[in-house]
């Protein structure tokens, strides 16, 4: 694959992944899962939406659960560095010819929604209402003690095209998996703006679909504690994969599914990537250590199931990646 060259002066400045809005069929049932089991803080509840955040976050929300007839994902949120960056972003999407519009979004300032060239719905903003961080409010710690939203992972039908587009916006490739051989195609890529392994990752497959959102937990012990909590509060079947450690990103992980099937990764212990001479790490697609350095192999559901984006047509992947799947 062509590894993209890093662009240090992108057309507008995204600083990090910020929030995601999920379509949820039963808000009460999902509140019990995200607040009661995982330990996210409910910051606001309206008639048709719940706004949640992690303990460290000062922004009003990093997860919005929106009442919906069917499970879906509305958009992936990214924070930009200034109001001017929103105008630069609108100009850039206009130049690209992709759908975009400024919209009203509760608890946020000017908000730009746009489709990326591969059909991924994005929401960009600079200002969001602020709340005091709960980082030192240990009496509020519950569940896995989620600190902050860390990243998104999406199924992408054209991974190389997604990588090239996000590289053009200044996202840096940290790790990638590709086929062996001179003409090996890229099957997965991890890209960041904020200085750790990723803000967004792309996995080859029918898409666009959300594979997972991820919250950062303080330690691996918090993740093991969450396994005990879920196993004893009726959520055993919602634990899909893990705990274990990925080779890619070095993360200690657990994947859980909410009652509507949306997947959340609980994630900790990756590494810094902000050095300007940091080079991407290549993994062979046939190397099982990339998915699982240790732990049980990923089940078939983990490879095949994901959440659809509202109103976005599903496309087949350009090719079928030859990955190892547990039966
Ligand atoms: Fe992840």
PDB file of C-alpha atoms and ligand atoms in Angstrom:
ATOM      1  CA  UNK A   1       0.000   0.000   0.000  1.00  0.00           C
ATOM      2  CA  UNK A   2       1.134   3.586  -0.408  1.00  0.00           C
ATOM      3  CA  UNK A   3       1.827   4.833   3.142  1.00  0.00           C
ATOM      4  CA  UNK A   4       0.650   8.440   3.267  1.00  0.00           C
ATOM      5  CA  UNK A   5       3.117  11.223   3.947  1.00  0.00           C
ATOM      6  CA  UNK A   6       2.150  13.251   6.998  1.00  0.00           C
ATOM      7  CA  UNK A   7       0.607  16.658   6.331  1.00  0.00           C
ATOM      8  CA  UNK A   8       1.588  19.077   9.101  1.00  0.00           C
ATOM      9  CA  UNK A   9      -0.547  21.974   7.785  1.00  0.00           C
ATOM     10  CA  UNK A  10      -3.971  20.481   6.938  1.00  0.00           C
ATOM     11  CA  UNK A  11      -6.779  22.545   5.325  1.00  0.00           C
ATOM     12  CA  UNK A  12      -8.497  22.774   8.727  1.00  0.00           C
ATOM     13  CA  UNK A  13      -7.477  21.653  12.181  1.00  0.00           C
ATOM     14  CA  UNK A  14      -9.272  18.699  13.781  1.00  0.00           C
ATOM     15  CA  UNK A  15      -7.780  18.191  17.242  1.00  0.00           C
ATOM     16  CA  UNK A  16      -9.440  14.923  18.307  1.00  0.00           C
ATOM     17  CA  UNK A  17     -12.406  12.568  18.200  1.00  0.00           C
ATOM     18  CA  UNK A  18     -15.045  13.939  20.540  1.00  0.00           C
ATOM     19  CA  UNK A  19     -18.465  12.329  20.600  1.00  0.00           C
ATOM     20  CA  UNK A  20     -20.877   9.989  18.880  1.00  0.00           C
ATOM     21  CA  UNK A  21     -24.663   9.952  18.561  1.00  0.00           C
ATOM     22  CA  UNK A  22     -26.346   6.549  18.595  1.00  0.00           C
ATOM     23  CA  UNK A  23     -29.919   5.729  17.624  1.00  0.00           C
ATOM     24  CA  UNK A  24     -31.398   3.760  20.548  1.00  0.00           C
ATOM     25  CA  UNK A  25     -34.746   1.950  20.686  1.00  0.00           C
ATOM     26  CA  UNK A  26     -35.288   2.009  24.488  1.00  0.00           C
ATOM     27  CA  UNK A  27     -33.605   4.854  26.355  1.00  0.00           C
ATOM     28  CA  UNK A  28     -34.346   3.457  29.819  1.00  0.00           C
ATOM     29  CA  UNK A  29     -32.848   0.078  28.986  1.00  0.00           C
ATOM     30  CA  UNK A  30     -29.758   1.709  27.490  1.00  0.00           C
ATOM     31  CA  UNK A  31     -29.356   4.105  30.422  1.00  0.00           C
ATOM     32  CA  UNK A  32     -29.172   1.076  32.712  1.00  0.00           C
ATOM     33  CA  UNK A  33     -26.364  -0.283  30.527  1.00  0.00           C
ATOM     34  CA  UNK A  34     -24.240   2.809  29.849  1.00  0.00           C
ATOM     35  CA  UNK A  35     -24.751   4.513  33.223  1.00  0.00           C
ATOM     36  CA  UNK A  36     -25.548   1.609  35.510  1.00  0.00           C
ATOM     37  CA  UNK A  37     -23.095  -1.000  34.230  1.00  0.00           C
ATOM     38  CA  UNK A  38     -20.338   0.938  32.427  1.00  0.00           C
ATOM     39  CA  UNK A  39     -20.362   3.924  34.788  1.00  0.00           C
ATOM     40  CA  UNK A  40     -20.767   6.833  32.345  1.00  0.00           C
ATOM     41  CA  UNK A  41     -22.226  10.021  33.844  1.00  0.00           C
ATOM     42  CA  UNK A  42     -25.620  11.194  32.583  1.00  0.00           C
ATOM     43  CA  UNK A  43     -25.244  14.949  32.176  1.00  0.00           C
ATOM     44  CA  UNK A  44     -28.670  15.730  30.720  1.00  0.00           C
ATOM     45  CA  UNK A  45     -31.825  13.845  29.867  1.00  0.00           C
ATOM     46  CA  UNK A  46     -34.443  15.261  27.509  1.00  0.00           C
ATOM     47  CA  UNK A  47     -37.605  13.605  26.214  1.00  0.00           C
ATOM     48  CA  UNK A  48     -35.826  11.966  23.323  1.00  0.00           C
ATOM     49  CA  UNK A  49     -32.139  11.917  24.227  1.00  0.00           C
ATOM     50  CA  UNK A  50     -29.593  11.185  26.951  1.00  0.00           C
ATOM     51  CA  UNK A  51     -26.251  13.003  27.087  1.00  0.00           C
ATOM     52  CA  UNK A  52     -23.370  11.178  28.789  1.00  0.00           C
ATOM     53  CA  UNK A  53     -19.671  11.791  29.433  1.00  0.00           C
ATOM     54  CA  UNK A  54     -16.638  10.203  31.031  1.00  0.00           C
ATOM     55  CA  UNK A  55     -15.275  11.191  34.430  1.00  0.00           C
ATOM     56  CA  UNK A  56     -12.345  13.215  33.112  1.00  0.00           C
ATOM     57  CA  UNK A  57     -14.246  15.037  30.390  1.00  0.00           C
ATOM     58  CA  UNK A  58     -15.150  18.688  30.777  1.00  0.00           C
ATOM     59  CA  UNK A  59     -17.259  18.720  27.622  1.00  0.00           C
ATOM     60  CA  UNK A  60     -21.005  18.308  28.111  1.00  0.00           C
ATOM     61  CA  UNK A  61     -21.213  14.995  26.261  1.00  0.00           C
ATOM     62  CA  UNK A  62     -19.183  12.381  24.481  1.00  0.00           C
ATOM     63  CA  UNK A  63     -22.066   9.952  23.959  1.00  0.00           C
ATOM     64  CA  UNK A  64     -25.573  10.940  22.892  1.00  0.00           C
ATOM     65  CA  UNK A  65     -28.281   8.274  22.980  1.00  0.00           C
ATOM     66  CA  UNK A  66     -31.124   9.387  20.726  1.00  0.00           C
ATOM     67  CA  UNK A  67     -34.525   7.711  20.674  1.00  0.00           C
ATOM     68  CA  UNK A  68     -34.896   5.873  17.385  1.00  0.00           C
ATOM     69  CA  UNK A  69     -37.232   3.294  15.814  1.00  0.00           C
ATOM     70  CA  UNK A  70     -34.240   1.149  14.852  1.00  0.00           C
ATOM     71  CA  UNK A  71     -30.646   1.027  16.145  1.00  0.00           C
ATOM     72  CA  UNK A  72     -28.396   3.318  14.104  1.00  0.00           C
ATOM     73  CA  UNK A  73     -25.507   5.762  14.265  1.00  0.00           C
ATOM     74  CA  UNK A  74     -26.173   9.404  13.386  1.00  0.00           C
ATOM     75  CA  UNK A  75     -22.641  10.801  13.136  1.00  0.00           C
ATOM     76  CA  UNK A  76     -19.106  10.740  14.516  1.00  0.00           C
ATOM     77  CA  UNK A  77     -18.094  13.959  16.290  1.00  0.00           C
ATOM     78  CA  UNK A  78     -14.719  15.700  16.058  1.00  0.00           C
ATOM     79  CA  UNK A  79     -13.535  18.867  17.798  1.00  0.00           C
ATOM     80  CA  UNK A  80     -11.720  21.514  15.752  1.00  0.00           C
ATOM     81  CA  UNK A  81      -9.223  24.064  17.051  1.00  0.00           C
ATOM     82  CA  UNK A  82     -11.148  27.299  16.359  1.00  0.00           C
ATOM     83  CA  UNK A  83     -14.324  28.822  14.920  1.00  0.00           C
ATOM     84  CA  UNK A  84     -12.296  29.704  11.822  1.00  0.00           C
ATOM     85  CA  UNK A  85     -11.521  26.017  11.332  1.00  0.00           C
ATOM     86  CA  UNK A  86     -15.266  25.369  10.985  1.00  0.00           C
ATOM     87  CA  UNK A  87     -15.419  27.856   8.118  1.00  0.00           C
ATOM     88  CA  UNK A  88     -12.291  26.348   6.568  1.00  0.00           C
ATOM     89  CA  UNK A  89     -13.864  22.907   6.890  1.00  0.00           C
ATOM     90  CA  UNK A  90     -17.112  24.058   5.202  1.00  0.00           C
ATOM     91  CA  UNK A  91     -15.047  25.543   2.369  1.00  0.00           C
ATOM     92  CA  UNK A  92     -13.056  22.327   2.053  1.00  0.00           C
ATOM     93  CA  UNK A  93     -16.149  20.113   1.846  1.00  0.00           C
ATOM     94  CA  UNK A  94     -17.611  22.531  -0.713  1.00  0.00           C
ATOM     95  CA  UNK A  95     -14.455  22.159  -2.809  1.00  0.00           C
ATOM     96  CA  UNK A  96     -14.714  18.373  -2.489  1.00  0.00           C
ATOM     97  CA  UNK A  97     -18.359  18.529  -3.544  1.00  0.00           C
ATOM     98  CA  UNK A  98     -19.580  16.496  -0.577  1.00  0.00           C
ATOM     99  CA  UNK A  99     -22.803  17.155   1.317  1.00  0.00           C
ATOM    100  CA  UNK A 100     -22.392  19.569   4.264  1.00  0.00           C
ATOM    101  CA  UNK A 101     -24.459  22.058   6.300  1.00  0.00           C
ATOM    102  CA  UNK A 102     -24.314  24.078   9.509  1.00  0.00           C
ATOM    103  CA  UNK A 103     -26.968  22.799  11.940  1.00  0.00           C
ATOM    104  CA  UNK A 104     -28.292  23.491  15.429  1.00  0.00           C
ATOM    105  CA  UNK A 105     -27.041  20.888  17.920  1.00  0.00           C
ATOM    106  CA  UNK A 106     -28.052  21.007  21.620  1.00  0.00           C
ATOM    107  CA  UNK A 107     -25.292  22.087  24.049  1.00  0.00           C
ATOM    108  CA  UNK A 108     -22.916  22.866  21.141  1.00  0.00           C
ATOM    109  CA  UNK A 109     -21.938  26.058  19.347  1.00  0.00           C
ATOM    110  CA  UNK A 110     -21.805  26.265  15.564  1.00  0.00           C
ATOM    111  CA  UNK A 111     -21.902  22.712  14.287  1.00  0.00           C
ATOM    112  CA  UNK A 112     -21.006  21.529  10.803  1.00  0.00           C
ATOM    113  CA  UNK A 113     -22.320  18.202   9.566  1.00  0.00           C
ATOM    114  CA  UNK A 114     -20.631  16.719   6.515  1.00  0.00           C
ATOM    115  CA  UNK A 115     -20.291  13.452   4.674  1.00  0.00           C
ATOM    116  CA  UNK A 116     -16.726  12.409   3.993  1.00  0.00           C
ATOM    117  CA  UNK A 117     -16.036  11.233   0.404  1.00  0.00           C
ATOM    118  CA  UNK A 118     -16.621   7.614   1.495  1.00  0.00           C
ATOM    119  CA  UNK A 119     -20.030   8.424   3.008  1.00  0.00           C
ATOM    120  CA  UNK A 120     -19.126   8.647   6.691  1.00  0.00           C
ATOM    121  CA  UNK A 121     -21.325  11.240   8.505  1.00  0.00           C
ATOM    122  CA  UNK A 122     -19.183  13.649  10.523  1.00  0.00           C
ATOM    123  CA  UNK A 123     -20.077  16.379  13.001  1.00  0.00           C
ATOM    124  CA  UNK A 124     -17.505  19.128  13.572  1.00  0.00           C
ATOM    125  CA  UNK A 125     -17.726  21.766  16.290  1.00  0.00           C
ATOM    126  CA  UNK A 126     -15.463  24.100  18.280  1.00  0.00           C
ATOM    127  CA  UNK A 127     -17.547  25.097  21.313  1.00  0.00           C
ATOM    128  CA  UNK A 128     -19.524  22.797  23.583  1.00  0.00           C
ATOM    129  CA  UNK A 129     -20.991  23.626  27.009  1.00  0.00           C
ATOM    130  CA  UNK A 130     -18.450  22.868  29.704  1.00  0.00           C
ATOM    131  CA  UNK A 131     -18.965  21.025  32.970  1.00  0.00           C
ATOM    132  CA  UNK A 132     -16.609  20.535  35.932  1.00  0.00           C
ATOM    133  CA  UNK A 133     -14.391  17.505  35.484  1.00  0.00           C
ATOM    134  CA  UNK A 134     -15.320  14.646  37.807  1.00  0.00           C
ATOM    135  CA  UNK A 135     -11.779  13.282  37.736  1.00  0.00           C
ATOM    136  CA  UNK A 136     -11.240  13.820  41.473  1.00  0.00           C
ATOM    137  CA  UNK A 137     -14.853  13.067  42.475  1.00  0.00           C
ATOM    138  CA  UNK A 138     -14.062   9.480  43.422  1.00  0.00           C
ATOM    139  CA  UNK A 139     -17.449   9.041  45.057  1.00  0.00           C
ATOM    140  CA  UNK A 140     -18.921   9.168  41.542  1.00  0.00           C
ATOM    141  CA  UNK A 141     -16.735   6.363  40.175  1.00  0.00           C
ATOM    142  CA  UNK A 142     -18.749   3.335  39.084  1.00  0.00           C
ATOM    143  CA  UNK A 143     -18.515   0.443  36.648  1.00  0.00           C
ATOM    144  CA  UNK A 144     -15.299   0.577  34.637  1.00  0.00           C
ATOM    145  CA  UNK A 145     -14.687   4.201  35.704  1.00  0.00           C
ATOM    146  CA  UNK A 146     -14.634   5.440  32.085  1.00  0.00           C
ATOM    147  CA  UNK A 147     -12.430   8.514  31.781  1.00  0.00           C
ATOM    148  CA  UNK A 148     -12.874   9.801  28.228  1.00  0.00           C
ATOM    149  CA  UNK A 149     -13.888   8.814  24.744  1.00  0.00           C
ATOM    150  CA  UNK A 150     -10.763   7.661  22.947  1.00  0.00           C
ATOM    151  CA  UNK A 151     -11.597   6.645  19.365  1.00  0.00           C
ATOM    152  CA  UNK A 152     -13.931   5.255  16.727  1.00  0.00           C
ATOM    153  CA  UNK A 153     -13.426   2.176  14.563  1.00  0.00           C
ATOM    154  CA  UNK A 154     -15.415   1.872  11.338  1.00  0.00           C
ATOM    155  CA  UNK A 155     -15.900  -0.777   8.688  1.00  0.00           C
ATOM    156  CA  UNK A 156     -14.782   0.860   5.446  1.00  0.00           C
ATOM    157  CA  UNK A 157     -15.413  -0.615   1.991  1.00  0.00           C
ATOM    158  CA  UNK A 158     -12.378   1.225   0.568  1.00  0.00           C
ATOM    159  CA  UNK A 159      -9.774   1.406   3.335  1.00  0.00           C
ATOM    160  CA  UNK A 160      -7.047   2.892   1.160  1.00  0.00           C
ATOM    161  CA  UNK A 161      -9.379   5.676   0.031  1.00  0.00           C
ATOM    162  CA  UNK A 162     -10.358   6.437   3.641  1.00  0.00           C
ATOM    163  CA  UNK A 163      -6.711   6.450   4.711  1.00  0.00           C
ATOM    164  CA  UNK A 164      -5.796   8.843   1.899  1.00  0.00           C
ATOM    165  CA  UNK A 165      -8.683  11.195   2.739  1.00  0.00           C
ATOM    166  CA  UNK A 166      -7.982  11.372   6.482  1.00  0.00           C
ATOM    167  CA  UNK A 167      -4.248  11.733   5.793  1.00  0.00           C
ATOM    168  CA  UNK A 168      -5.153  14.769   3.668  1.00  0.00           C
ATOM    169  CA  UNK A 169      -6.845  16.224   6.796  1.00  0.00           C
ATOM    170  CA  UNK A 170      -3.660  15.776   8.839  1.00  0.00           C
ATOM    171  CA  UNK A 171      -4.465  12.430  10.469  1.00  0.00           C
ATOM    172  CA  UNK A 172      -1.289  10.398  10.983  1.00  0.00           C
ATOM    173  CA  UNK A 173      -1.031   6.686  10.368  1.00  0.00           C
ATOM    174  CA  UNK A 174       0.363   4.836  13.404  1.00  0.00           C
ATOM    175  CA  UNK A 175      -0.220   1.148  12.588  1.00  0.00           C
ATOM    176  CA  UNK A 176      -1.671  -0.769   9.655  1.00  0.00           C
ATOM    177  CA  UNK A 177      -2.368  -4.336   8.548  1.00  0.00           C
ATOM    178  CA  UNK A 178      -1.868  -5.410   4.971  1.00  0.00           C
ATOM    179  CA  UNK A 179      -1.636  -8.466   2.772  1.00  0.00           C
ATOM    180  CA  UNK A 180       1.814  -9.903   2.211  1.00  0.00           C
ATOM    181  CA  UNK A 181       3.548  -9.583  -1.142  1.00  0.00           C
ATOM    182  CA  UNK A 182       4.552  -6.736  -3.389  1.00  0.00           C
ATOM    183  CA  UNK A 183       0.946  -5.798  -4.224  1.00  0.00           C
ATOM    184  CA  UNK A 184      -0.448  -6.287  -0.710  1.00  0.00           C
ATOM    185  CA  UNK A 185      -3.579  -4.276  -0.060  1.00  0.00           C
ATOM    186  CA  UNK A 186      -4.243  -2.480   3.191  1.00  0.00           C
ATOM    187  CA  UNK A 187      -6.995  -4.109   5.258  1.00  0.00           C
ATOM    188  CA  UNK A 188      -6.956  -1.968   8.396  1.00  0.00           C
ATOM    189  CA  UNK A 189      -5.445   1.349   9.508  1.00  0.00           C
ATOM    190  CA  UNK A 190      -5.150   3.347  12.750  1.00  0.00           C
ATOM    191  CA  UNK A 191      -4.888   7.146  12.456  1.00  0.00           C
ATOM    192  CA  UNK A 192      -4.641   9.960  15.000  1.00  0.00           C
ATOM    193  CA  UNK A 193      -4.731  13.699  15.545  1.00  0.00           C
ATOM    194  CA  UNK A 194      -4.410  13.857  19.334  1.00  0.00           C
ATOM    195  CA  UNK A 195      -1.102  12.061  19.915  1.00  0.00           C
ATOM    196  CA  UNK A 196      -1.958   8.496  20.873  1.00  0.00           C
ATOM    197  CA  UNK A 197      -2.533   5.497  18.594  1.00  0.00           C
ATOM    198  CA  UNK A 198      -5.790   6.664  17.045  1.00  0.00           C
ATOM    199  CA  UNK A 199      -8.811   8.860  16.848  1.00  0.00           C
ATOM    200  CA  UNK A 200     -10.261   6.725  14.076  1.00  0.00           C
ATOM    201  CA  UNK A 201      -9.484   3.309  12.654  1.00  0.00           C
ATOM    202  CA  UNK A 202     -10.661   1.721   9.423  1.00  0.00           C
ATOM    203  CA  UNK A 203     -11.335  -1.984   9.025  1.00  0.00           C
ATOM    204  CA  UNK A 204     -11.982  -3.581   5.635  1.00  0.00           C
ATOM    205  CA  UNK A 205     -15.599  -4.691   5.244  1.00  0.00           C
ATOM    206  CA  UNK A 206     -19.050  -3.779   3.984  1.00  0.00           C
ATOM    207  CA  UNK A 207     -19.616  -0.204   5.081  1.00  0.00           C
ATOM    208  CA  UNK A 208     -19.625   2.415   6.172  1.00  0.00           C
ATOM    209  CA  UNK A 209     -20.653   0.901   9.508  1.00  0.00           C
ATOM    210  CA  UNK A 210     -19.498   1.677  13.050  1.00  0.00           C
ATOM    211  CA  UNK A 211     -17.502  -1.232  14.431  1.00  0.00           C
ATOM    212  CA  UNK A 212     -17.096   0.367  17.838  1.00  0.00           C
ATOM    213  CA  UNK A 213     -16.618   3.452  19.922  1.00  0.00           C
ATOM    214  CA  UNK A 214     -14.027   3.266  22.686  1.00  0.00           C
ATOM    215  CA  UNK A 215     -13.725   4.678  26.179  1.00  0.00           C
ATOM    216  CA  UNK A 216     -10.437   4.890  28.042  1.00  0.00           C
ATOM    217  CA  UNK A 217     -10.316   3.148  31.450  1.00  0.00           C
ATOM    218  CA  UNK A 218      -7.724   3.990  34.127  1.00  0.00           C
ATOM    219  CA  UNK A 219      -6.194   0.506  34.420  1.00  0.00           C
ATOM    220  CA  UNK A 220      -6.581  -3.106  33.299  1.00  0.00           C
ATOM    221  CA  UNK A 221      -7.938  -3.903  36.774  1.00  0.00           C
ATOM    222  CA  UNK A 222     -10.914  -1.625  36.143  1.00  0.00           C
ATOM    223  CA  UNK A 223     -11.668  -3.678  33.030  1.00  0.00           C
ATOM    224  CA  UNK A 224     -11.467  -6.962  34.933  1.00  0.00           C
ATOM    225  CA  UNK A 225     -13.762  -5.463  37.581  1.00  0.00           C
ATOM    226  CA  UNK A 226     -16.246  -4.567  34.830  1.00  0.00           C
ATOM    227  CA  UNK A 227     -16.283  -8.248  33.801  1.00  0.00           C
ATOM    228  CA  UNK A 228     -17.321  -9.127  37.362  1.00  0.00           C
ATOM    229  CA  UNK A 229     -19.953  -6.378  37.366  1.00  0.00           C
ATOM    230  CA  UNK A 230     -21.443  -7.408  34.026  1.00  0.00           C
ATOM    231  CA  UNK A 231     -21.409 -11.112  34.856  1.00  0.00           C
ATOM    232  CA  UNK A 232     -23.350 -10.502  38.068  1.00  0.00           C
ATOM    233  CA  UNK A 233     -25.855  -7.863  36.883  1.00  0.00           C
ATOM    234  CA  UNK A 234     -27.435  -9.606  33.915  1.00  0.00           C
ATOM    235  CA  UNK A 235     -24.968  -8.523  31.231  1.00  0.00           C
ATOM    236  CA  UNK A 236     -22.870 -11.676  30.799  1.00  0.00           C
ATOM    237  CA  UNK A 237     -24.128 -12.170  27.235  1.00  0.00           C
ATOM    238  CA  UNK A 238     -23.224  -8.543  26.406  1.00  0.00           C
ATOM    239  CA  UNK A 239     -19.504  -9.314  26.844  1.00  0.00           C
ATOM    240  CA  UNK A 240     -18.460 -10.130  23.289  1.00  0.00           C
ATOM    241  CA  UNK A 241     -14.686 -10.363  23.374  1.00  0.00           C
ATOM    242  CA  UNK A 242     -11.956 -10.152  25.965  1.00  0.00           C
ATOM    243  CA  UNK A 243     -10.464  -9.179  28.202  1.00  0.00           C
ATOM    244  CA  UNK A 244      -7.193  -9.483  26.343  1.00  0.00           C
ATOM    245  CA  UNK A 245      -4.393  -7.504  24.787  1.00  0.00           C
ATOM    246  CA  UNK A 246      -4.125  -6.401  21.172  1.00  0.00           C
ATOM    247  CA  UNK A 247      -0.774  -6.490  19.408  1.00  0.00           C
ATOM    248  CA  UNK A 248      -1.918  -3.457  17.465  1.00  0.00           C
ATOM    249  CA  UNK A 249      -1.948  -0.419  19.753  1.00  0.00           C
ATOM    250  CA  UNK A 250      -0.782  -2.588  22.702  1.00  0.00           C
ATOM    251  CA  UNK A 251      -4.226  -1.969  24.215  1.00  0.00           C
ATOM    252  CA  UNK A 252      -5.718  -3.984  27.046  1.00  0.00           C
ATOM    253  CA  UNK A 253      -9.326  -4.346  25.899  1.00  0.00           C
ATOM    254  CA  UNK A 254     -12.848  -5.600  26.475  1.00  0.00           C
ATOM    255  CA  UNK A 255     -15.613  -5.361  23.861  1.00  0.00           C
ATOM    256  CA  UNK A 256     -19.199  -5.106  25.072  1.00  0.00           C
ATOM    257  CA  UNK A 257     -22.496  -4.804  23.200  1.00  0.00           C
ATOM    258  CA  UNK A 258     -25.337  -2.578  24.436  1.00  0.00           C
ATOM    259  CA  UNK A 259     -28.959  -3.829  24.359  1.00  0.00           C
ATOM    260  CA  UNK A 260     -29.287  -2.403  20.811  1.00  0.00           C
ATOM    261  CA  UNK A 261     -26.104  -4.153  19.684  1.00  0.00           C
ATOM    262  CA  UNK A 262     -23.833  -1.091  19.437  1.00  0.00           C
ATOM    263  CA  UNK A 263     -20.308  -2.125  20.370  1.00  0.00           C
ATOM    264  CA  UNK A 264     -18.131  -0.279  22.900  1.00  0.00           C
ATOM    265  CA  UNK A 265     -14.500  -1.085  23.516  1.00  0.00           C
ATOM    266  CA  UNK A 266     -13.098  -0.443  26.954  1.00  0.00           C
ATOM    267  CA  UNK A 267      -9.495   0.447  26.246  1.00  0.00           C
ATOM    268  CA  UNK A 268      -6.308   1.250  28.122  1.00  0.00           C
ATOM    269  CA  UNK A 269      -2.509   1.285  27.913  1.00  0.00           C
ATOM    270  CA  UNK A 270      -1.666   2.417  24.401  1.00  0.00           C
ATOM    271  CA  UNK A 271       1.231   4.813  23.752  1.00  0.00           C
ATOM    272  CA  UNK A 272       2.292   8.287  22.586  1.00  0.00           C
ATOM    273  CA  UNK A 273       2.713   9.075  18.909  1.00  0.00           C
ATOM    274  CA  UNK A 274       3.228  12.827  18.625  1.00  0.00           C
ATOM    275  CA  UNK A 275       6.904  12.815  17.613  1.00  0.00           C
ATOM    276  CA  UNK A 276       7.170  14.202  14.112  1.00  0.00           C
ATOM    277  CA  UNK A 277       9.454  11.341  13.075  1.00  0.00           C
ATOM    278  CA  UNK A 278       7.169   8.615  14.445  1.00  0.00           C
ATOM    279  CA  UNK A 279       6.942   5.947  11.729  1.00  0.00           C
ATOM    280  CA  UNK A 280       3.884   3.717  11.130  1.00  0.00           C
ATOM    281  CA  UNK A 281       4.129   0.087  12.237  1.00  0.00           C
ATOM    282  CA  UNK A 282       3.208  -2.555   9.642  1.00  0.00           C
ATOM    283  CA  UNK A 283       1.500  -5.850  10.538  1.00  0.00           C
ATOM    284  CA  UNK A 284       1.027  -8.802   8.211  1.00  0.00           C
ATOM    285  CA  UNK A 285      -2.629  -9.708   7.850  1.00  0.00           C
ATOM    286  CA  UNK A 286      -1.627 -13.297   8.620  1.00  0.00           C
ATOM    287  CA  UNK A 287      -0.009 -12.426  11.957  1.00  0.00           C
ATOM    288  CA  UNK A 288      -2.522 -13.418  14.686  1.00  0.00           C
ATOM    289  CA  UNK A 289      -0.642 -11.361  17.298  1.00  0.00           C
ATOM    290  CA  UNK A 290      -1.939  -8.129  15.760  1.00  0.00           C
ATOM    291  CA  UNK A 291      -5.525  -8.846  16.924  1.00  0.00           C
ATOM    292  CA  UNK A 292      -4.708 -10.898  19.974  1.00  0.00           C
ATOM    293  CA  UNK A 293      -1.311 -10.749  21.641  1.00  0.00           C
ATOM    294  CA  UNK A 294      -2.947 -12.978  24.235  1.00  0.00           C
ATOM    295  CA  UNK A 295      -6.540 -13.925  25.074  1.00  0.00           C
ATOM    296  CA  UNK A 296      -9.331 -15.808  23.344  1.00  0.00           C
ATOM    297  CA  UNK A 297      -9.594 -15.381  19.549  1.00  0.00           C
ATOM    298  CA  UNK A 298     -12.185 -12.898  18.344  1.00  0.00           C
ATOM    299  CA  UNK A 299     -15.588 -14.468  17.612  1.00  0.00           C
ATOM    300  CA  UNK A 300     -17.156 -14.274  14.160  1.00  0.00           C
ATOM    301  CA  UNK A 301     -19.618 -11.586  15.320  1.00  0.00           C
ATOM    302  CA  UNK A 302     -16.682  -9.272  16.049  1.00  0.00           C
ATOM    303  CA  UNK A 303     -15.524  -9.516  12.443  1.00  0.00           C
ATOM    304  CA  UNK A 304     -18.930  -9.317  10.806  1.00  0.00           C
ATOM    305  CA  UNK A 305     -21.359  -7.205  12.859  1.00  0.00           C
ATOM    306  CA  UNK A 306     -21.505  -3.422  13.023  1.00  0.00           C
ATOM    307  CA  UNK A 307     -23.932  -0.509  13.368  1.00  0.00           C
ATOM    308  CA  UNK A 308     -25.420   1.141  10.295  1.00  0.00           C
ATOM    309  CA  UNK A 309     -25.245   4.909   9.825  1.00  0.00           C
ATOM    310  CA  UNK A 310     -28.602   6.669   9.411  1.00  0.00           C
ATOM    311  CA  UNK A 311     -29.489   7.160   5.760  1.00  0.00           C
ATOM    312  CA  UNK A 312     -26.120   5.975   4.431  1.00  0.00           C
ATOM    313  CA  UNK A 313     -26.141   3.218   1.806  1.00  0.00           C
ATOM    314  CA  UNK A 314     -24.128   0.108   2.633  1.00  0.00           C
ATOM    315  CA  UNK A 315     -21.479  -0.834   0.041  1.00  0.00           C
ATOM    316  CA  UNK A 316     -19.557  -4.079  -0.360  1.00  0.00           C
ATOM    317  CA  UNK A 317     -15.860  -4.031   0.391  1.00  0.00           C
ATOM    318  CA  UNK A 318     -13.550  -3.704  -2.612  1.00  0.00           C
ATOM    319  CA  UNK A 319     -11.950  -7.009  -1.624  1.00  0.00           C
ATOM    320  CA  UNK A 320     -12.333  -9.743   0.968  1.00  0.00           C
ATOM    321  CA  UNK A 321      -9.483  -9.741   3.448  1.00  0.00           C
ATOM    322  CA  UNK A 322      -8.153 -13.165   4.409  1.00  0.00           C
ATOM    323  CA  UNK A 323      -8.272 -12.896   8.203  1.00  0.00           C
ATOM    324  CA  UNK A 324      -8.193 -15.618  10.841  1.00  0.00           C
ATOM    325  CA  UNK A 325     -11.664 -16.106  12.365  1.00  0.00           C
ATOM    326  CA  UNK A 326     -12.448 -18.308  15.364  1.00  0.00           C
ATOM    327  CA  UNK A 327     -15.229 -20.767  14.591  1.00  0.00           C
TER     328      UNK A 327
HETATM  329 FE1  LIG B   1     -10.632   0.192  19.232  1.00  0.00          FE
END
